[in-house]
Tab-separated table of C-alpha atoms and ligand atoms in Angstrom:
chain	number	residue	atom	x	y	z
A	954	MET	CA	0.276	-0.063	-0.117
A	955	ASP	CA	0.789	3.456	-0.692
A	956	GLN	CA	-0.689	5.654	1.363
A	957	ARG	CA	0.748	9.223	-0.008
A	958	ASN	CA	-1.802	11.941	-1.285
A	959	PHE	CA	-1.910	13.142	-4.953
A	960	TYR	CA	-2.911	15.966	-6.973
A	961	ILE	CA	-3.428	15.967	-11.083
A	962	GLU	CA	-4.070	19.272	-12.552
A	963	THR	CA	-5.498	18.887	-16.047
A	964	TYR	CA	-4.961	20.759	-19.229
A	965	GLY	CA	-6.293	20.455	-22.792
A	966	CYS	CA	-9.326	18.525	-24.345
A	967	GLN	CA	-12.136	16.581	-22.236
A	968	MET	CA	-10.237	13.283	-23.139
A	969	ASN	CA	-7.862	14.491	-20.753
A	970	VAL	CA	-10.571	15.086	-18.110
A	971	SER	CA	-11.871	11.383	-18.722
A	972	ASP	CA	-8.006	10.235	-18.657
A	973	THR	CA	-7.306	11.860	-15.422
A	974	GLU	CA	-10.325	9.860	-14.117
A	975	ILE	CA	-8.488	6.766	-14.944
A	976	VAL	CA	-5.571	7.804	-13.530
A	977	ASN	CA	-7.538	8.633	-10.195
A	978	SER	CA	-8.879	5.215	-10.133
A	979	ILE	CA	-5.443	3.625	-10.810
A	980	LEU	CA	-3.796	5.334	-7.864
A	981	MET	CA	-6.611	4.766	-5.470
A	982	GLU	CA	-6.873	1.232	-6.149
A	983	GLN	CA	-2.981	1.499	-4.905
A	984	GLY	CA	-4.593	2.944	-1.249
A	985	MET	CA	-3.412	6.781	-2.542
A	986	GLN	CA	-5.773	9.795	-2.174
A	987	PRO	CA	-6.785	12.436	-4.288
A	988	VAL	CA	-6.457	15.931	-2.878
A	989	GLN	CA	-7.410	19.300	-4.401
A	990	GLU	CA	-4.381	21.414	-3.341
A	991	PRO	CA	-1.012	21.084	-5.013
A	992	GLU	CA	0.614	22.290	-1.764
A	993	GLN	CA	-1.122	19.675	0.491
A	994	SER	CA	0.049	16.680	-1.835
A	995	ASP	CA	3.148	14.184	-2.027
A	996	ILE	CA	2.590	13.856	-5.500
A	997	ILE	CA	1.759	16.214	-8.585
A	998	PHE	CA	0.693	15.213	-11.848
A	999	ILE	CA	0.277	17.559	-14.858
A	1000	ASN	CA	-1.950	16.159	-17.430
A	1001	THR	CA	-0.742	17.665	-20.460
A	1002	CYS	CA	-1.865	19.085	-23.798
A	1003	SER	CA	0.180	19.287	-27.235
A	1004	ILE	CA	-2.602	20.679	-29.520
A	1005	ARG	CA	-1.113	24.184	-30.016
A	1006	GLU	CA	2.090	25.940	-28.837
A	1007	ASN	CA	0.328	28.067	-26.611
A	1008	ALA	CA	-1.057	24.870	-24.588
A	1009	GLU	CA	2.407	23.487	-24.110
A	1010	THR	CA	3.639	27.253	-23.064
A	1011	ARG	CA	1.129	27.305	-20.179
A	1012	VAL	CA	2.329	23.698	-19.325
A	1013	TRP	CA	6.163	24.945	-18.948
A	1014	ASN	CA	4.950	27.734	-16.732
A	1015	ARG	CA	3.027	25.824	-14.480
A	1016	LEU	CA	6.361	23.479	-14.354
A	1017	LYS	CA	8.253	26.406	-12.884
A	1018	GLU	CA	5.794	26.858	-10.270
A	1019	PHE	CA	6.281	23.060	-9.376
A	1020	ARG	CA	9.993	23.283	-9.177
A	1021	SER	CA	9.523	26.331	-6.718
A	1022	LEU	CA	7.371	24.021	-4.546
A	1023	LYS	CA	9.548	21.275	-4.638
A	1024	LYS	CA	12.248	23.444	-3.662
A	1025	GLU	CA	10.403	24.752	-0.524
A	1026	LYS	CA	9.392	21.278	0.420
A	1027	ASP	CA	13.352	20.267	0.330
A	1028	GLY	CA	12.808	17.896	-2.536
A	1029	ASN	CA	10.143	16.113	-0.932
A	1030	LEU	CA	7.655	16.099	-3.738
A	1031	THR	CA	7.299	13.762	-6.757
A	1032	VAL	CA	6.170	15.552	-10.121
A	1033	GLY	CA	5.052	13.537	-12.996
A	1034	VAL	CA	4.194	14.741	-16.369
A	1035	LEU	CA	1.460	12.782	-18.044
A	1036	GLY	CA	-0.496	12.892	-21.284
A	1037	CYS	CA	0.223	14.347	-24.674
A	1038	MET	CA	3.395	16.601	-24.136
A	1039	ALA	CA	4.874	13.282	-22.226
A	1040	GLU	CA	4.721	11.415	-25.705
A	1041	ARG	CA	5.920	14.156	-27.622
A	1042	ILE	CA	9.141	15.877	-25.775
A	1043	ARG	CA	10.040	13.371	-22.958
A	1044	GLU	CA	13.743	14.033	-23.888
A	1045	THR	CA	13.675	17.767	-23.278
A	1046	ILE	CA	11.378	17.358	-20.152
A	1047	MET	CA	13.902	15.139	-18.543
A	1048	GLU	CA	16.930	16.822	-19.590
A	1049	LYS	CA	15.604	20.415	-19.069
A	1050	GLU	CA	13.549	19.965	-16.230
A	1051	GLU	CA	15.748	17.753	-13.855
A	1052	PHE	CA	13.013	17.877	-11.122
A	1053	VAL	CA	10.623	16.231	-12.921
A	1054	ASP	CA	10.510	12.432	-11.820
A	1055	LEU	CA	8.153	10.536	-13.938
A	1056	VAL	CA	7.146	10.871	-17.646
A	1057	VAL	CA	3.960	8.930	-18.583
A	1058	GLY	CA	2.108	8.597	-21.949
A	1059	PRO	CA	-1.766	8.015	-22.191
A	1060	ASP	CA	-1.379	4.854	-23.218
A	1061	ALA	CA	0.811	3.842	-20.161
A	1062	TYR	CA	-1.316	4.622	-16.967
A	1063	ARG	CA	-1.809	1.021	-15.936
A	1064	ASP	CA	2.068	1.009	-15.316
A	1065	LEU	CA	1.887	4.227	-12.765
A	1066	PRO	CA	2.248	2.277	-9.427
A	1067	LYS	CA	5.371	0.486	-10.659
A	1068	LEU	CA	6.763	3.669	-12.171
A	1069	LEU	CA	6.191	5.609	-8.843
A	1070	ALA	CA	8.179	2.571	-7.195
A	1071	GLU	CA	10.986	3.233	-9.094
A	1072	VAL	CA	10.865	6.708	-8.565
A	1073	ASN	CA	10.990	5.608	-4.717
A	1074	ASP	CA	14.151	3.933	-5.310
A	1075	GLY	CA	15.502	6.963	-6.406
A	1076	ARG	CA	15.469	6.830	-10.353
A	1077	LYS	CA	13.299	8.671	-13.045
A	1078	ALA	CA	10.753	6.409	-14.692
A	1079	VAL	CA	9.546	6.913	-18.308
A	1080	ASN	CA	6.988	5.040	-20.169
A	1081	VAL	CA	5.650	6.446	-23.200
A	1082	LEU	CA	4.880	3.416	-25.073
A	1083	LEU	CA	1.954	3.711	-27.362
A	1084	SER	CA	-0.746	0.629	-27.551
A	1085	GLN	CA	-2.979	-0.517	-30.207
A	1086	GLU	CA	-5.283	-2.326	-27.803
A	1087	GLU	CA	-5.418	-0.095	-24.795
A	1088	THR	CA	-9.062	1.376	-23.770
A	1089	TYR	CA	-8.870	0.935	-20.231
A	1090	ALA	CA	-12.120	-0.756	-20.271
A	1091	ASP	CA	-11.747	-2.599	-17.118
A	1092	VAL	CA	-10.929	0.696	-15.204
A	1093	LYS	CA	-13.789	2.313	-13.495
A	1094	PRO	CA	-13.142	5.788	-13.484
A	1095	VAL	CA	-13.330	8.115	-10.240
A	1096	ARG	CA	-14.978	11.376	-10.729
A	1097	THR	CA	-13.169	13.562	-8.040
A	1098	ASN	CA	-14.187	17.103	-9.719
A	1099	ASP	CA	-17.146	17.148	-11.545
A	1100	ASN	CA	-20.909	18.154	-10.689
A	1101	GLY	CA	-22.755	14.784	-10.394
A	1102	VAL	CA	-24.645	15.571	-13.335
A	1103	ASN	CA	-22.527	15.508	-16.520
A	1104	ALA	CA	-20.125	12.944	-16.959
A	1105	PHE	CA	-17.609	12.192	-19.670
A	1106	VAL	CA	-16.977	8.254	-21.017
A	1107	THR	CA	-14.313	7.562	-23.068
A	1108	ILE	CA	-15.372	5.224	-26.278
A	1109	MET	CA	-12.428	5.117	-28.399
A	1110	ARG	CA	-8.502	6.270	-28.359
A	1111	GLY	CA	-6.177	7.354	-30.963
A	1112	CYS	CA	-6.716	8.763	-34.283
A	1113	ASP	CA	-5.649	7.384	-38.092
A	1114	ASN	CA	-6.979	10.311	-39.878
A	1115	MET	CA	-3.418	12.465	-40.161
A	1116	CYS	CA	-4.872	15.548	-40.657
A	1117	ALA	CA	-1.884	17.416	-41.979
A	1118	PHE	CA	-1.815	19.976	-39.008
A	1119	CYS	CA	-2.573	17.891	-35.792
A	1120	VAL	CA	-0.307	16.236	-33.382
A	1121	VAL	CA	-2.798	13.898	-32.103
A	1122	PRO	CA	-1.975	10.804	-34.088
A	1123	PHE	CA	1.708	11.171	-32.593
A	1124	THR	CA	0.696	11.412	-29.156
A	1125	ARG	CA	-2.063	9.293	-28.815
A	1126	GLY	CA	-1.365	6.644	-31.523
A	1127	ARG	CA	-3.726	4.491	-33.283
A	1128	GLU	CA	-7.385	4.278	-33.351
A	1129	ARG	CA	-9.031	1.691	-31.218
A	1130	SER	CA	-12.426	1.100	-29.703
A	1131	ARG	CA	-13.607	0.029	-26.439
A	1132	PRO	CA	-15.885	-2.888	-25.984
A	1133	MET	CA	-19.616	-1.896	-26.586
A	1134	GLU	CA	-20.786	-3.689	-23.391
A	1135	SER	CA	-18.318	-2.254	-21.040
A	1136	ILE	CA	-19.574	1.404	-22.174
A	1137	LEU	CA	-22.975	0.451	-21.745
A	1138	ASP	CA	-22.154	-1.013	-18.163
A	1139	GLU	CA	-20.400	2.319	-17.340
A	1140	LEU	CA	-23.765	4.104	-18.496
A	1141	GLY	CA	-25.936	2.175	-16.464
A	1142	ARG	CA	-24.051	2.654	-13.429
A	1143	LEU	CA	-23.689	6.650	-14.236
A	1144	SER	CA	-27.476	6.582	-14.353
A	1145	ASP	CA	-27.825	4.608	-10.841
A	1146	GLN	CA	-25.463	7.345	-9.421
A	1147	GLY	CA	-27.772	10.228	-10.563
A	1148	TYR	CA	-25.725	11.640	-13.509
A	1149	LYS	CA	-28.229	13.041	-15.903
A	1150	GLU	CA	-26.089	13.632	-18.743
A	1151	VAL	CA	-23.050	11.661	-20.693
A	1152	THR	CA	-20.813	12.883	-23.285
A	1153	LEU	CA	-19.184	9.853	-25.204
A	1154	LEU	CA	-15.770	10.743	-25.923
A	1155	GLY	CA	-13.118	9.978	-28.396
A	1156	GLN	CA	-10.438	11.618	-30.764
A	1157	ASN	CA	-12.560	10.446	-33.536
A	1158	VAL	CA	-15.399	9.577	-31.917
A	1159	ASN	CA	-17.967	8.568	-34.887
A	1160	SER	CA	-15.267	6.167	-36.287
A	1161	TYR	CA	-16.256	3.895	-33.143
A	1162	LEU	CA	-16.032	0.130	-34.387
A	1163	ASP	CA	-16.486	-2.963	-31.966
A	1164	LYS	CA	-16.447	-5.752	-34.064
A	1165	ASP	CA	-19.931	-5.214	-36.038
A	1166	ASN	CA	-21.129	-2.131	-33.411
A	1167	ASP	CA	-20.737	0.870	-35.350
A	1168	PHE	CA	-21.376	4.367	-33.768
A	1169	THR	CA	-24.938	4.238	-34.899
A	1170	THR	CA	-25.395	1.042	-32.913
A	1171	LEU	CA	-23.802	2.170	-30.049
A	1172	MET	CA	-25.952	5.690	-30.096
A	1173	TYR	CA	-29.099	3.497	-30.268
A	1174	GLU	CA	-28.019	1.275	-27.626
A	1175	ALA	CA	-26.764	4.067	-25.212
A	1176	SER	CA	-29.927	5.905	-25.550
A	1177	GLN	CA	-31.775	2.979	-24.166
A	1178	ILE	CA	-29.976	2.768	-20.883
A	1179	ASP	CA	-32.031	5.511	-19.269
A	1180	PRO	CA	-34.664	7.581	-21.362
A	1181	GLU	CA	-33.922	10.351	-18.623
A	1182	MET	CA	-30.171	10.371	-18.892
A	1183	ARG	CA	-29.007	12.646	-22.126
A	1184	ILE	CA	-26.338	11.455	-24.851
A	1185	ARG	CA	-23.857	13.972	-26.222
A	1186	PHE	CA	-20.729	13.378	-28.092
A	1187	SER	CA	-17.384	14.761	-28.785
A	1188	SER	CA	-15.798	15.051	-31.186
A	1189	PRO	CA	-16.460	13.635	-34.567
A	1190	HIS	CA	-15.027	13.932	-38.075
A	1191	PRO	CA	-17.076	15.072	-41.039
A	1192	LYS	CA	-16.399	11.755	-43.003
A	1193	ASP	CA	-18.615	9.342	-40.714
A	1194	PHE	CA	-21.859	10.401	-40.488
A	1195	PRO	CA	-24.469	7.942	-42.195
A	1196	GLU	CA	-28.033	8.880	-42.451
A	1197	GLU	CA	-28.973	6.553	-40.412
A	1198	LEU	CA	-27.023	7.889	-37.516
A	1199	LEU	CA	-28.926	11.292	-37.988
A	1200	HIS	CA	-32.271	9.533	-37.765
A	1201	VAL	CA	-31.252	7.838	-34.788
A	1202	ILE	CA	-30.201	11.055	-33.150
A	1203	ALA	CA	-33.946	12.464	-34.567
A	1204	GLU	CA	-35.773	9.716	-33.077
A	1205	GLN	CA	-34.350	8.859	-29.679
A	1206	PRO	CA	-35.557	12.100	-27.532
A	1207	ASN	CA	-32.583	11.454	-24.965
A	1208	LEU	CA	-29.945	11.978	-27.896
A	1209	CYS	CA	-29.159	15.603	-28.216
A	1210	ASN	CA	-30.065	17.916	-31.186
A	1211	TYR	CA	-26.585	19.168	-31.199
A	1212	ILE	CA	-23.813	18.184	-33.409
A	1213	HIS	CA	-20.030	19.292	-33.733
A	1214	ILE	CA	-18.935	18.927	-37.336
A	1215	PRO	CA	-15.192	20.520	-37.509
A	1216	ALA	CA	-14.710	22.062	-40.854
A	1217	GLN	CA	-11.263	23.504	-40.388
A	1218	SER	CA	-11.272	25.519	-43.552
A	1219	GLY	CA	-14.141	26.753	-46.170
A	1220	ASN	CA	-11.611	26.526	-49.131
A	1221	ASN	CA	-10.867	23.325	-50.990
A	1222	ASP	CA	-7.479	23.742	-51.922
A	1223	VAL	CA	-6.896	24.473	-48.183
A	1224	LEU	CA	-8.923	21.500	-47.104
A	1225	GLU	CA	-6.799	19.668	-49.529
A	1226	ARG	CA	-3.188	20.530	-48.162
A	1227	MET	CA	-4.793	19.648	-44.298
A	1228	ARG	CA	-5.801	16.116	-45.669
A	1229	ARG	CA	-9.227	16.890	-44.740
A	1230	PRO	CA	-11.113	14.441	-47.128
A	1231	TYR	CA	-14.206	16.410	-48.137
A	1232	THR	CA	-14.868	19.510	-50.425
A	1233	ARG	CA	-16.889	22.603	-49.097
A	1234	GLU	CA	-19.633	21.448	-51.559
A	1235	GLN	CA	-19.926	17.653	-49.808
A	1236	TYR	CA	-19.726	19.772	-46.313
A	1237	PHE	CA	-22.394	21.857	-47.291
A	1238	ASP	CA	-24.523	18.618	-48.336
A	1239	LEU	CA	-23.969	17.083	-45.127
A	1240	VAL	CA	-25.009	20.253	-43.071
A	1241	ASP	CA	-28.209	20.197	-45.024
A	1242	ARG	CA	-29.002	16.615	-44.855
A	1243	MET	CA	-28.544	17.136	-40.756
A	1244	ARG	CA	-30.738	20.183	-40.401
A	1245	GLU	CA	-33.329	18.285	-42.839
A	1246	ILE	CA	-33.159	14.829	-40.672
A	1247	ILE	CA	-32.998	16.364	-37.379
A	1248	PRO	CA	-35.145	19.558	-37.326
A	1249	GLY	CA	-33.710	22.118	-34.986
A	1250	VAL	CA	-30.541	20.760	-34.595
A	1251	THR	CA	-27.576	23.167	-33.622
A	1252	LEU	CA	-24.034	23.013	-35.266
A	1253	SER	CA	-20.877	24.023	-34.081
A	1254	THR	CA	-17.339	23.729	-35.652
A	1255	ASP	CA	-13.787	23.847	-35.455
A	1256	ILE	CA	-11.794	26.802	-37.762
A	1257	ILE	CA	-7.932	26.989	-38.162
A	1258	THR	CA	-6.993	30.279	-39.640
A	1259	GLY	CA	-3.453	30.888	-41.219
A	1260	PHE	CA	-2.923	27.354	-42.344
A	1261	CYS	CA	0.338	27.093	-44.503
A	1262	GLY	CA	-0.038	29.093	-47.473
A	1263	GLU	CA	-3.434	30.420	-46.949
A	1264	THR	CA	-4.588	33.443	-49.388
A	1265	GLU	CA	-6.663	35.981	-48.429
A	1266	GLU	CA	-9.099	34.656	-51.172
A	1267	GLU	CA	-8.796	31.170	-49.240
A	1268	HIS	CA	-9.710	32.888	-45.932
A	1269	GLU	CA	-12.457	34.697	-47.619
A	1270	ASP	CA	-14.054	31.467	-48.164
A	1271	THR	CA	-13.707	30.437	-44.719
A	1272	MET	CA	-15.803	33.542	-43.873
A	1273	SER	CA	-18.361	32.865	-46.459
A	1274	LEU	CA	-18.716	29.347	-45.358
A	1275	MET	CA	-19.134	30.321	-41.671
A	1276	ALA	CA	-21.540	33.087	-42.996
A	1277	LYS	CA	-23.746	30.471	-45.240
A	1278	VAL	CA	-23.948	27.527	-42.284
A	1279	ARG	CA	-24.271	29.847	-39.517
A	1280	TYR	CA	-22.939	27.726	-36.499
A	1281	ASP	CA	-24.310	28.222	-33.014
A	1282	LEU	CA	-20.720	28.078	-31.499
A	1283	ALA	CA	-17.440	27.904	-33.115
A	1284	TYR	CA	-14.043	26.855	-31.594
A	1285	MET	CA	-11.475	29.200	-33.485
A	1286	PHE	CA	-7.796	29.028	-33.852
A	1287	ALA	CA	-4.753	30.421	-35.430
A	1288	TYR	CA	-2.867	27.573	-36.893
A	1289	SER	CA	0.158	26.644	-34.673
A	1290	GLU	CA	3.095	24.372	-36.242
A	1291	ARG	CA	3.558	20.806	-34.514
A	1292	GLY	CA	6.944	19.054	-34.778
A	1293	ARG	CA	6.382	15.759	-36.958
A	1294	THR	CA	2.901	16.581	-38.646
A	1295	LEU	CA	2.879	16.474	-42.202
A	1296	ALA	CA	2.292	20.291	-42.383
A	1297	GLN	CA	5.634	20.713	-40.615
A	1298	ARG	CA	7.573	18.199	-42.780
A	1299	LYS	CA	5.697	19.190	-46.113
A	1300	TYR	CA	4.648	22.873	-46.049
A	1301	GLU	CA	6.309	26.420	-44.709
A	1302	ASP	CA	4.502	28.008	-41.999
A	1303	ASP	CA	4.371	31.237	-43.875
A	1304	VAL	CA	1.473	33.193	-43.087
A	1305	PRO	CA	2.742	36.098	-40.711
A	1306	GLU	CA	1.668	35.757	-37.031
A	1307	GLU	CA	-0.026	39.337	-37.326
A	1308	VAL	CA	-1.957	37.846	-40.525
A	1309	LYS	CA	-3.008	34.713	-38.850
A	1310	LYS	CA	-4.336	36.877	-35.714
A	1311	ARG	CA	-6.139	39.440	-37.923
A	1312	ARG	CA	-7.733	36.888	-39.962
A	1313	LEU	CA	-8.767	34.919	-36.512
A	1314	SER	CA	-10.488	38.284	-35.308
A	1315	GLU	CA	-12.256	38.434	-38.487
A	1316	ILE	CA	-14.152	35.110	-38.155
A	1317	ILE	CA	-14.343	35.602	-34.117
A	1318	GLU	CA	-16.446	39.089	-34.868
A	1319	GLN	CA	-18.654	37.772	-37.704
A	1320	GLN	CA	-19.223	34.469	-35.781
A	1321	MET	CA	-20.365	36.464	-32.505
A	1322	ASN	CA	-22.714	38.540	-34.458
A	1323	ILE	CA	-24.169	35.197	-36.051
A	1324	GLN	CA	-24.537	33.605	-32.763
A	1325	GLU	CA	-26.209	36.734	-31.219
A	1326	GLU	CA	-28.789	36.992	-34.018
A	1327	LEU	CA	-29.214	33.047	-33.639
A	1328	ASN	CA	-29.736	33.547	-29.898
A	1329	GLN	CA	-32.384	36.539	-30.235
A	1330	GLN	CA	-34.395	34.024	-32.198
A	1331	GLU	CA	-34.515	31.755	-29.446
A	1332	ILE	CA	-36.535	34.702	-27.482
A	1333	GLY	CA	-40.324	33.305	-26.993
A	1334	ARG	CA	-39.220	29.501	-27.672
A	1335	ARG	CA	-39.546	26.802	-24.883
A	1336	HIS	CA	-36.581	24.525	-24.190
A	1337	LEU	CA	-35.913	21.515	-22.024
A	1338	VAL	CA	-32.996	22.862	-19.585
A	1339	LEU	CA	-30.736	20.171	-17.453
A	1340	ILE	CA	-29.749	22.218	-14.629
A	1341	GLU	CA	-26.021	21.942	-14.062
A	1342	GLY	CA	-25.600	24.342	-11.133
A	1343	THR	CA	-25.491	27.684	-9.764
A	1344	SER	CA	-25.156	30.644	-12.250
A	1345	LYS	CA	-21.771	32.418	-11.985
A	1346	ARG	CA	-23.309	35.771	-11.162
A	1347	SER	CA	-25.677	35.221	-8.625
A	1348	ASP	CA	-26.507	32.112	-6.040
A	1349	GLU	CA	-30.292	33.245	-6.697
A	1350	GLN	CA	-29.735	31.900	-10.194
A	1351	LEU	CA	-29.166	28.647	-11.706
A	1352	CYS	CA	-28.188	27.474	-14.897
A	1353	GLY	CA	-27.985	24.759	-17.332
A	1354	ARG	CA	-28.019	23.772	-21.003
A	1355	THR	CA	-30.732	23.008	-23.589
A	1356	ASP	CA	-30.835	19.950	-25.587
A	1357	THR	CA	-29.031	22.097	-28.246
A	1358	ASN	CA	-26.307	22.844	-25.764
A	1359	LYS	CA	-27.196	26.616	-25.458
A	1360	MET	CA	-26.439	27.716	-22.023
A	1361	VAL	CA	-29.507	29.397	-19.777
A	1362	VAL	CA	-29.669	31.081	-16.685
A	1363	PHE	CA	-32.841	31.696	-14.870
A	1364	ASP	CA	-34.292	31.894	-11.131
A	1365	ARG	CA	-33.881	29.393	-8.487
A	1366	HIS	CA	-37.419	28.707	-7.395
A	1367	ASP	CA	-37.636	25.383	-5.890
A	1368	LEU	CA	-35.509	23.825	-8.552
A	1369	LYS	CA	-31.965	22.217	-8.237
A	1370	LYS	CA	-28.652	20.720	-9.820
A	1371	GLY	CA	-30.033	17.533	-11.772
A	1372	ASP	CA	-33.473	18.528	-12.337
A	1373	TYR	CA	-35.057	19.007	-15.681
A	1374	ALA	CA	-36.885	22.598	-16.661
A	1375	GLU	CA	-39.199	23.749	-18.870
A	1376	VAL	CA	-38.115	27.495	-19.700
A	1377	ARG	CA	-39.266	30.174	-22.038
A	1378	ILE	CA	-36.308	32.149	-23.265
A	1379	THR	CA	-36.868	35.977	-22.632
A	1380	ASP	CA	-33.470	37.725	-23.469
A	1381	CYS	CA	-30.151	36.774	-24.921
A	1382	THR	CA	-26.330	37.712	-25.497
A	1383	SER	CA	-24.353	36.163	-28.167
A	1384	ALA	CA	-23.067	33.313	-25.312
A	1385	THR	CA	-25.578	33.133	-23.101
A	1386	LEU	CA	-29.629	32.935	-23.049
A	1387	MET	CA	-32.106	34.224	-20.053
A	1388	GLY	CA	-35.395	32.448	-19.495
A	1389	ASP	CA	-38.575	32.384	-17.144
A	1390	VAL	CA	-38.888	28.863	-15.519
A	1391	ILE	CA	-42.238	27.079	-16.715
A	1392	GLY	CA	-42.091	24.478	-14.086
A	1393	LYS	CA	-40.063	21.131	-13.656
A	1394	SER	CA	-40.225	18.529	-16.421
A	1395	SER	CA	-38.471	15.570	-17.912
A	1396	ILE	CA	-37.298	14.102	-21.184
A	1397	ALA	CA	-40.564	12.073	-21.789
A	1398	GLY	CA	-42.775	14.813	-20.686
A	1399	PHE	CA	-41.478	17.564	-22.445
A	1400	SER	CA	-41.400	15.474	-25.646
A	1401	LYS	CA	-44.768	14.135	-25.158
A	1402	LYS	CA	-45.879	17.897	-24.703
A	1403	ALA	CA	-43.733	19.177	-27.818
A	1404	GLU	CA	-45.719	16.426	-30.217
A	1405	ALA	CA	-49.027	18.033	-28.638
A	1406	VAL	CA	-48.210	21.942	-29.385
A	1407	PRO	CA	-46.324	22.145	-32.768
A	1408	ALA	CA	-43.806	24.601	-32.457
B	2158	5AD	N1	-3.114	24.666	-34.861
B	2158	5AD	C1	-4.078	25.237	-34.865
B	2158	5AD	N2	-5.464	24.541	-34.684
B	2158	5AD	C2	-5.347	23.133	-34.347
B	2158	5AD	N3	-6.090	22.244	-34.190
B	2158	5AD	C3	-5.641	21.126	-34.235
B	2158	5AD	N4	-4.171	20.984	-34.461
B	2158	5AD	C4	-4.314	22.380	-34.659
B	2158	5AD	C5	-2.978	23.499	-34.814
B	2158	5AD	N5	-1.879	22.646	-34.964
B	2158	5AD	C6	-7.579	22.447	-33.778
B	2158	5AD	C7	-8.348	21.722	-34.931
B	2158	5AD	C8	-9.092	20.626	-34.155
B	2158	5AD	C9	-8.916	21.250	-32.802
B	2158	5AD	C10	-9.223	20.275	-31.694
B	2158	5AD	O1	-7.752	21.941	-32.640
B	2158	5AD	O2	-9.299	22.478	-35.215
B	2158	5AD	O3	-10.213	20.447	-34.655
B	2159	SF4	FE1	-4.298	18.277	-26.437
B	2159	SF4	FE2	-5.332	16.780	-28.583
B	2159	SF4	FE3	-4.102	15.279	-26.603
B	2159	SF4	FE4	-6.316	16.506	-26.158
B	2159	SF4	S1	-5.432	14.794	-27.580
B	2159	SF4	S2	-4.727	16.716	-25.038
B	2159	SF4	S3	-6.329	18.502	-27.415
B	2159	SF4	S4	-3.165	17.248	-27.788
């Protein structure tokens, strides 16, 4: 038994949040206890992200603070680097940051107890091997940092797409899917524990394939576990949206009517350089089919500005794609060159930083205007909101999301976290809706009513 305390700080995507919950479980099996403050812990882990330069810079800065803390504690502190950066720059970390004791990649967390024992023996410990099979299917995640309402469940890991800009295939390895039974079991346990919303996670979530069970089958089966538990998914790729999947989402009331479809660019030449396997026109077709099959579906996207060789006209194509689709939400980034990627090997990162930034502000500004207009149209509509907690501004107000993933703020009444409320939208900003509570409700109750009263 190892009875030490540990603290994990998590950067990057939801996948990393989910991985931290797996690490919690593996360490707690050994008798170790999670704590919420680095100062109180015997071991500090930093679960890292490599997606863009600034994600890594934040981690380097944080590591400096942990170095000081270790000095203050006269060296009585173990520091470990987990996740995507561990994979990418293990040598640099070990050479430059001599106070780091262990470096562990995303497929090697089962090895943590053994690696910690090596550190106890006075050695540095590294395992950054990537695996073709590891899905941690039998590890029961320990969720120490969530709100008891929304949970993440990893269903597949890795990525085989090799988009030219992306470091993920190098940090997380090949695609592999977790057995469907183990996913459905976990959803059952989450429902028993009172969770009301689950986000199925994967770097390429809709490429899920376990024997004959594809993502459509999994989504259908997931929807049957608990009709009052919402299901979302992140992050999909536009190449894997069969119509059948869209129909399943439309038909099952607890599968949320919100889809993230990363476009990355609106220009065909850029898409080709990025190795994205669709054209602008095919992308528009997909959006049309989604809106036809799932009435009222909201859409979000990821966009990169200033990719290698991007001209002003190509940038305008991204602007016009976004103006045409009118996304409810967009995650927008300036291109950041990553080592080992195809783009880094084949193309020059030739769009000047100021130009990338200016293009980024242009798309952000346009997007904020579109979001505000779309949110204005919500005024007067009724939504079923799952309450996630107290609003940031006031204890008297609660907040939660619509099925379509829009954040709504409203007065508390006698409602609480985890309840479903029917809310009428009264006001908005580009980011949030405000509403009046009509009453407590449920997925079943709300969808019956919607059938009776056409919108
Ligand atoms: N530079 C900027 N953005 C990137 N993304 C991935 N790699 C890079 C990069 N090198 C963005 C993509 C992806 C999202 C998760 O991060 O838009 O969809
Ligand atoms: Fe960051 Fe990508 Fe790794 Fe997630 S998978 S932590 S976004 S590099």
